PDB file of C-alpha atoms in Angstrom:
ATOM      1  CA  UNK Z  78       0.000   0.000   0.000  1.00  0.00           C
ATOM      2  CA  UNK Z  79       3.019   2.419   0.803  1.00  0.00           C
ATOM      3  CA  UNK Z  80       4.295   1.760  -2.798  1.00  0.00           C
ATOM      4  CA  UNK Z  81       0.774   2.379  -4.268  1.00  0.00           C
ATOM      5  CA  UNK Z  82       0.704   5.712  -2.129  1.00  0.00           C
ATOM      6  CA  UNK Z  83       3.969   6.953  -3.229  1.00  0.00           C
ATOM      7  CA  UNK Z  84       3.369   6.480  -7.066  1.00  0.00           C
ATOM      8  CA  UNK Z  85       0.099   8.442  -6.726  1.00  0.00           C
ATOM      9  CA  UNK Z  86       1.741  11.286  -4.779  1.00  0.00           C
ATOM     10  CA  UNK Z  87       4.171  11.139  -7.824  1.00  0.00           C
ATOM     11  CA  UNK Z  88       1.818  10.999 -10.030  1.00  0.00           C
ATOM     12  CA  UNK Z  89      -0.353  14.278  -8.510  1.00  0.00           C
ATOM     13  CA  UNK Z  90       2.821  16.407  -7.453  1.00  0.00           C
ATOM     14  CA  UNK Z  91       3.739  16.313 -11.819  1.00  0.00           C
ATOM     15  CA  UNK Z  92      -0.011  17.147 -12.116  1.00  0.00           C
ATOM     16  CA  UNK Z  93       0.212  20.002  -9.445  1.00  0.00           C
ATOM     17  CA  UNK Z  94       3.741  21.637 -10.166  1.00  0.00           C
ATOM     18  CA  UNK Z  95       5.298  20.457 -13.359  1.00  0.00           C
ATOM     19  CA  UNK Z  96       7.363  17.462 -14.094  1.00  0.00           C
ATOM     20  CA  UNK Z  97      10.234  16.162 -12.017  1.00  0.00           C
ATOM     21  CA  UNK Z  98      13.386  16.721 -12.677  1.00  0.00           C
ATOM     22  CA  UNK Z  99      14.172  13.310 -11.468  1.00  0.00           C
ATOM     23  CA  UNK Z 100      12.065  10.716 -12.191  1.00  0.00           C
ATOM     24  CA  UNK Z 101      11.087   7.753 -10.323  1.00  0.00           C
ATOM     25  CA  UNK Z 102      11.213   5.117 -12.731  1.00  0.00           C
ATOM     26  CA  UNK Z 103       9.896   2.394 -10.584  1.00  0.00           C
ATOM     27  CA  UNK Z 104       6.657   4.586 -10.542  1.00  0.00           C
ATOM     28  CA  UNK Z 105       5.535   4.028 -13.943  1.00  0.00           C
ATOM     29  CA  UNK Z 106       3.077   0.764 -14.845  1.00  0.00           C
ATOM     30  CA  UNK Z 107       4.445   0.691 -18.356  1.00  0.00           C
ATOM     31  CA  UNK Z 108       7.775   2.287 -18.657  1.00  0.00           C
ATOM     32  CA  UNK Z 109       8.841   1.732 -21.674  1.00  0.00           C
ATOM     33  CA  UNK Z 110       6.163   4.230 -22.916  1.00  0.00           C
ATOM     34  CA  UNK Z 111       8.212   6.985 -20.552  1.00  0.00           C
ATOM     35  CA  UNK Z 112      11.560   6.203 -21.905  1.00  0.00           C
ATOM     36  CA  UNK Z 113      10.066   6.062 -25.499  1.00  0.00           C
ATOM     37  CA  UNK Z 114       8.540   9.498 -25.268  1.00  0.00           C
ATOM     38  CA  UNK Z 115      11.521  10.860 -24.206  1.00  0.00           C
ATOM     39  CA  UNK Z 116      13.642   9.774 -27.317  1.00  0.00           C
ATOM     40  CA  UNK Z 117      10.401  10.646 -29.185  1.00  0.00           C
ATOM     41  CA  UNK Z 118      10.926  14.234 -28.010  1.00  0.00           C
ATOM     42  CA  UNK Z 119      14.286  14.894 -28.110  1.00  0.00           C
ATOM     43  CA  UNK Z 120      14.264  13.277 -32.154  1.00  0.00           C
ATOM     44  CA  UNK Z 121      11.273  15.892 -32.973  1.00  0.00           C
ATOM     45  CA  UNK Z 122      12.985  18.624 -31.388  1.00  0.00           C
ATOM     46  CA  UNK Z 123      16.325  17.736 -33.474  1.00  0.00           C
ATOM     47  CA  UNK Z 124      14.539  16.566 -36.285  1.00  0.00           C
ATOM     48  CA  UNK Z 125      16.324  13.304 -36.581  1.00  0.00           C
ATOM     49  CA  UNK Z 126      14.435   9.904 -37.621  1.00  0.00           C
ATOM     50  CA  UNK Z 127      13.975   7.859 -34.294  1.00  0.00           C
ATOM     51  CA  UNK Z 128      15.711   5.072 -35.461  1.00  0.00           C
ATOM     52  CA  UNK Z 129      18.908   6.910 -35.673  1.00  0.00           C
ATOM     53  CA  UNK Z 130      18.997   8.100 -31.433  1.00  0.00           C
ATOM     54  CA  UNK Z 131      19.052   6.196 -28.395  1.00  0.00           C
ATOM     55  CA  UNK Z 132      19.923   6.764 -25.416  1.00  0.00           C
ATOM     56  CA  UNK Z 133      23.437   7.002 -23.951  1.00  0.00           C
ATOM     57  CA  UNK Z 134      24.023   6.248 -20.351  1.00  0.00           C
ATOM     58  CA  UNK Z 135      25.126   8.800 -17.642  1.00  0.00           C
ATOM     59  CA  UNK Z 136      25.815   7.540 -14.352  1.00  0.00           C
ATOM     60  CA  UNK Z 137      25.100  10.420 -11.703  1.00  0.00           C
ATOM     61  CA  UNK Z 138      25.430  10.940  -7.668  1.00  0.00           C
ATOM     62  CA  UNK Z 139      23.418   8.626  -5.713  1.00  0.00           C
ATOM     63  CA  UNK Z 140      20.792  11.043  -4.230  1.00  0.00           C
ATOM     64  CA  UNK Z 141      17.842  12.303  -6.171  1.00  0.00           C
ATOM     65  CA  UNK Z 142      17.694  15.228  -4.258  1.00  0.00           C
ATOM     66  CA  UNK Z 143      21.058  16.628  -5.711  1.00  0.00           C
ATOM     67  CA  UNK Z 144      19.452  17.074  -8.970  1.00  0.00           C
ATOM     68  CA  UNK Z 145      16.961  20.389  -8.407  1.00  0.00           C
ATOM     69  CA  UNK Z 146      16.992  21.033 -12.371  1.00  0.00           C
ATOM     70  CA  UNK Z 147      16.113  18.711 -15.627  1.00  0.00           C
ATOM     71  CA  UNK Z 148      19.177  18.044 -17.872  1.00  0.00           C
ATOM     72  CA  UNK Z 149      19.098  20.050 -20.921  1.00  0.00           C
ATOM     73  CA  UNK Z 150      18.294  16.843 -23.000  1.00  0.00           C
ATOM     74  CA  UNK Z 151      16.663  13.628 -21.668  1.00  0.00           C
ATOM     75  CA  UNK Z 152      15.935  12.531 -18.240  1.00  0.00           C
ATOM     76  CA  UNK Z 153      17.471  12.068 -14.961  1.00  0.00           C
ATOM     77  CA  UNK Z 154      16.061   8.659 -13.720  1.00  0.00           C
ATOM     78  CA  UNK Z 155      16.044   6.844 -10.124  1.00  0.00           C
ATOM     79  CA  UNK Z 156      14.736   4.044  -8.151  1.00  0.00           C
ATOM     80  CA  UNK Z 157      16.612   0.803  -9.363  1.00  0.00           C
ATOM     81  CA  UNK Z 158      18.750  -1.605  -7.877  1.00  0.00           C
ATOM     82  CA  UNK Z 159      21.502  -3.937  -8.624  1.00  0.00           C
ATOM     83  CA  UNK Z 160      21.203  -7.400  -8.039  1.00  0.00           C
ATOM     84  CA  UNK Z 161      24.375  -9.423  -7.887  1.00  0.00           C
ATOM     85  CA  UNK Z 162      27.116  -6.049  -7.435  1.00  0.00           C
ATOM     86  CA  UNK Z 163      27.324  -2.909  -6.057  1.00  0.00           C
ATOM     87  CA  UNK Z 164      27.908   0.953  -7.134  1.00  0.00           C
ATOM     88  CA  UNK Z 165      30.923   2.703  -6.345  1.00  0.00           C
ATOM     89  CA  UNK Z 166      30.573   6.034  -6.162  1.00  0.00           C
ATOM     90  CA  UNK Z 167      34.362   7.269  -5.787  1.00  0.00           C
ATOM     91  CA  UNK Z 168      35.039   5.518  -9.107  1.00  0.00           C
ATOM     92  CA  UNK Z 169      31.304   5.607 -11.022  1.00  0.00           C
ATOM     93  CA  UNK Z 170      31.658   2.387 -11.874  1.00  0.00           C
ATOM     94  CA  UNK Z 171      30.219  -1.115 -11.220  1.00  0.00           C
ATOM     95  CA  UNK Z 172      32.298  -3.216  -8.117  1.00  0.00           C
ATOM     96  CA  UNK Z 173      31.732  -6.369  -6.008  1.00  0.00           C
ATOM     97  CA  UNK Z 174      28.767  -6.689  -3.525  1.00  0.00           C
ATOM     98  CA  UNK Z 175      29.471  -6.113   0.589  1.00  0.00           C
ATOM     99  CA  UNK Z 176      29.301  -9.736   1.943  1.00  0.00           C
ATOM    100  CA  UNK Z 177      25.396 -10.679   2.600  1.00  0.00           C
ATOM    101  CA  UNK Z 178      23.927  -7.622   0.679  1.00  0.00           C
ATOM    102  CA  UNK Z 179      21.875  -8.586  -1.956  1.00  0.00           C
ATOM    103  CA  UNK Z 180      20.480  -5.229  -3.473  1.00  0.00           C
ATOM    104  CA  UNK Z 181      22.264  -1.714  -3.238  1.00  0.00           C
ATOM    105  CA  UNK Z 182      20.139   0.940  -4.915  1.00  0.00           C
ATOM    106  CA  UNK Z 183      21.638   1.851  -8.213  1.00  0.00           C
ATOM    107  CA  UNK Z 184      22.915   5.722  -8.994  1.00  0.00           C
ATOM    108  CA  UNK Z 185      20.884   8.687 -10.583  1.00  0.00           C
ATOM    109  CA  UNK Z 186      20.757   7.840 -14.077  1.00  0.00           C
ATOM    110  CA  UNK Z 187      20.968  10.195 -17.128  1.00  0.00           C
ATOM    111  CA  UNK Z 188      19.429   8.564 -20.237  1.00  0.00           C
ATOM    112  CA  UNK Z 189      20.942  10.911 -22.451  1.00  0.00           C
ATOM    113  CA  UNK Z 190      19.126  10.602 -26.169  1.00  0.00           C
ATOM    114  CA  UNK Z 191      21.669  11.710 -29.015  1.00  0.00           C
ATOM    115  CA  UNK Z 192      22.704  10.193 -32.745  1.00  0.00           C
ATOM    116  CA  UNK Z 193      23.641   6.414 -32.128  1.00  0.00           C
ATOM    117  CA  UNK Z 194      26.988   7.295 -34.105  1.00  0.00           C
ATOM    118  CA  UNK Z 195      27.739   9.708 -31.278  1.00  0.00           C
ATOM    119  CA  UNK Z 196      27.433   7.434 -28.103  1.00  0.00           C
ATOM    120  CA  UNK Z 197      30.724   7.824 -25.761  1.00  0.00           C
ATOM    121  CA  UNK Z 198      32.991   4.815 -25.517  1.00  0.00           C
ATOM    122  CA  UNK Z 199      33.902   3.285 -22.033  1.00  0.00           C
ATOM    123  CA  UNK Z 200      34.434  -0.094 -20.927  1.00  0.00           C
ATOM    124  CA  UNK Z 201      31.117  -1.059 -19.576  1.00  0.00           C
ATOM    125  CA  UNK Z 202      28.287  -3.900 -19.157  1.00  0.00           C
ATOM    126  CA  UNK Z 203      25.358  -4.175 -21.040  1.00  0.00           C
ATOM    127  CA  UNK Z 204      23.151  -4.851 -17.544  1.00  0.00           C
ATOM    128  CA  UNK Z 205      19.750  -6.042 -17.555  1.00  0.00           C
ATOM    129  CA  UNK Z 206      16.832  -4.246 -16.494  1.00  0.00           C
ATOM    130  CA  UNK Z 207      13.824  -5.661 -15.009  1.00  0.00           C
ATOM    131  CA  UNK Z 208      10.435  -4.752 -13.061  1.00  0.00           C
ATOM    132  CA  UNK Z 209      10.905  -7.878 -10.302  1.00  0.00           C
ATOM    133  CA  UNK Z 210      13.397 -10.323  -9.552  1.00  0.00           C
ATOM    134  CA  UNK Z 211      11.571 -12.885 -10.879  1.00  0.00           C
ATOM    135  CA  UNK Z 212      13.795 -12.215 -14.316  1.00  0.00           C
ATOM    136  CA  UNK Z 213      11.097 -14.040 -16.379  1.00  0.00           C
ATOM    137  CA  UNK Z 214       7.776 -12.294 -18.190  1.00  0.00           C
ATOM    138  CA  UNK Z 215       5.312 -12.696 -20.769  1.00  0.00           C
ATOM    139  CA  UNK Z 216       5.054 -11.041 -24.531  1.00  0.00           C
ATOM    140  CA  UNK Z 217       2.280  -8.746 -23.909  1.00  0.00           C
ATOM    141  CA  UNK Z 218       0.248  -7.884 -26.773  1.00  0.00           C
ATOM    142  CA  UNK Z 219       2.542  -4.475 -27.274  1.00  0.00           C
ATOM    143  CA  UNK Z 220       5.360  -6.696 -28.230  1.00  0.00           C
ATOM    144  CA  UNK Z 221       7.170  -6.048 -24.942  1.00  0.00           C
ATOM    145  CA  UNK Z 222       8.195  -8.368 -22.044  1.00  0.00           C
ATOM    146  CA  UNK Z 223       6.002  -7.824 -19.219  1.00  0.00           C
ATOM    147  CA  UNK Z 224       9.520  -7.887 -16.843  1.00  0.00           C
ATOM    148  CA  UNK Z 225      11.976  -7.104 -19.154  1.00  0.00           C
ATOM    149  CA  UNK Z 226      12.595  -3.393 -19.608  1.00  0.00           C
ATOM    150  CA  UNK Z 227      15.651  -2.154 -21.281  1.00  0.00           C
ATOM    151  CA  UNK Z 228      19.701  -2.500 -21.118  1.00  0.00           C
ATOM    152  CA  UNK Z 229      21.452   0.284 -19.321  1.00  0.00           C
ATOM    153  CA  UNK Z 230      25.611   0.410 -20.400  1.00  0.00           C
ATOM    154  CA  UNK Z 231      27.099   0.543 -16.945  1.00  0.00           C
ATOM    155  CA  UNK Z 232      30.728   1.306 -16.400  1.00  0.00           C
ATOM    156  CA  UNK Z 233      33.305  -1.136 -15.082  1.00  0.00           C
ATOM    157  CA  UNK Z 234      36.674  -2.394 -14.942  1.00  0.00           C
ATOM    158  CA  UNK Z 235      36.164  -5.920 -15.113  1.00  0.00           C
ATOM    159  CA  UNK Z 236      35.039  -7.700 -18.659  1.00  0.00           C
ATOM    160  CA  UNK Z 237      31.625  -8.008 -19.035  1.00  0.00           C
ATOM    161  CA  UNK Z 238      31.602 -12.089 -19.159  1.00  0.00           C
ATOM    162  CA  UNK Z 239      32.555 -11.205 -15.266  1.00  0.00           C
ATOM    163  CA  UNK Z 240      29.102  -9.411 -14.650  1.00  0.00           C
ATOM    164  CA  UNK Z 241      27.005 -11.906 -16.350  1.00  0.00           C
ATOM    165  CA  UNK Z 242      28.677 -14.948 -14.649  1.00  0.00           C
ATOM    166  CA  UNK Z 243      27.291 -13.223 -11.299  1.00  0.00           C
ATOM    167  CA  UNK Z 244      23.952 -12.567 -13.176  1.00  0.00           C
ATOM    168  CA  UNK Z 245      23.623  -8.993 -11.976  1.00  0.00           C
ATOM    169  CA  UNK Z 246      21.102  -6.837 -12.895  1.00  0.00           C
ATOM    170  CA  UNK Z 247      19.019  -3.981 -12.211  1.00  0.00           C
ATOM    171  CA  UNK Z 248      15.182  -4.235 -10.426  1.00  0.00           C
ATOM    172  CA  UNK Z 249      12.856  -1.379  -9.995  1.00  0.00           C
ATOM    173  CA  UNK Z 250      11.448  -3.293  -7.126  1.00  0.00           C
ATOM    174  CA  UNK Z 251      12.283  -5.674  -4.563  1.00  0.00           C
ATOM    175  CA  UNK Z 252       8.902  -7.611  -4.236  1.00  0.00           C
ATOM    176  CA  UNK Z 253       6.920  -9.251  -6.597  1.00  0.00           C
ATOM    177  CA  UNK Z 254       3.889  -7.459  -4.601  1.00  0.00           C
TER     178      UNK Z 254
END
């Protein structure tokens, strides 16, 4: 019920006072629709064809709060967690999980739309995102997963073989519920 409560307070404070300028991803019941309106908008505004942009991936601070103002393109995105590693923040990059800590909430994320042909180049993992940890979801009818959301390119230092043999990945929730 607390989850419930807090996406409709979301919901009515972008109805009262004007989008966020971070958004809580977890929030939305169909989110690729948000992250495809986004790259929608910033194509129109550029007048490029959509299926020349994407998004890039900037990994931010790790409070919301920090963020008072939109970025000039995009969206500044929060509310997921990684499954199977851990964030550091000194580095910005992907590192081991603490011993017994299953989930650490994952940084403020920029998806930053711009010309595929222009994404930055770092070593990084092509992690998984998903609604709940059950990793597993149905084709809907839109032609999307009903779990399965998008790949974010995280940073790291280790190969990306090492990621996937721990099977991390990001959640926007922790309970099936």
């Amino acid at each position: 019920t607390a989850d419930l409560l807090a996406r409709l307070h979301m919901l009515q404070s972008w109805y009262d006072h004007g989008a966020p300028s971070v958004f809580w991803v977890s929030a939305f019941f169909f989110t690729p629709s948000f992250t495809t309106a986004a790259l929608q908008n910033y194509a129109r505004r550029n007048k490029l064809p959509i299926d020349t942009v994407g998004y890039d991936f900037v990994m931010m601070g790790t409070d919301p709060a920090a963020y008072q103002k939109p970025p000039s393109e995009g969206v500044y995105i929060h509310g997921l967690f990684l499954e199977g590693a851990a964030w550091d923040s000194s580095a910005k990059q992907l590192c081991e999980s603490k011993p017994k800590v299953l989930f650490e909430a994952a940084p403020v994320i920029w998806l930053q739309p711009k010309p595929i042909d222009a994404f930055t180049s770092y070593a990084s993992y092509e992690c998984p995102v998903y609604r709940t940890a059950e990793r597993r979801g149905v084709l809907a009818t839109t032609g999307h997963s009903t779990n399965f959301l998008m790949m974010i390119r995280m940073p790291t230092d280790q190969p990306e073989w090492h990621w996937i043999m721990r099977g991390v990945c990001m959640l926007c929730g922790l309970t099936s519920d």
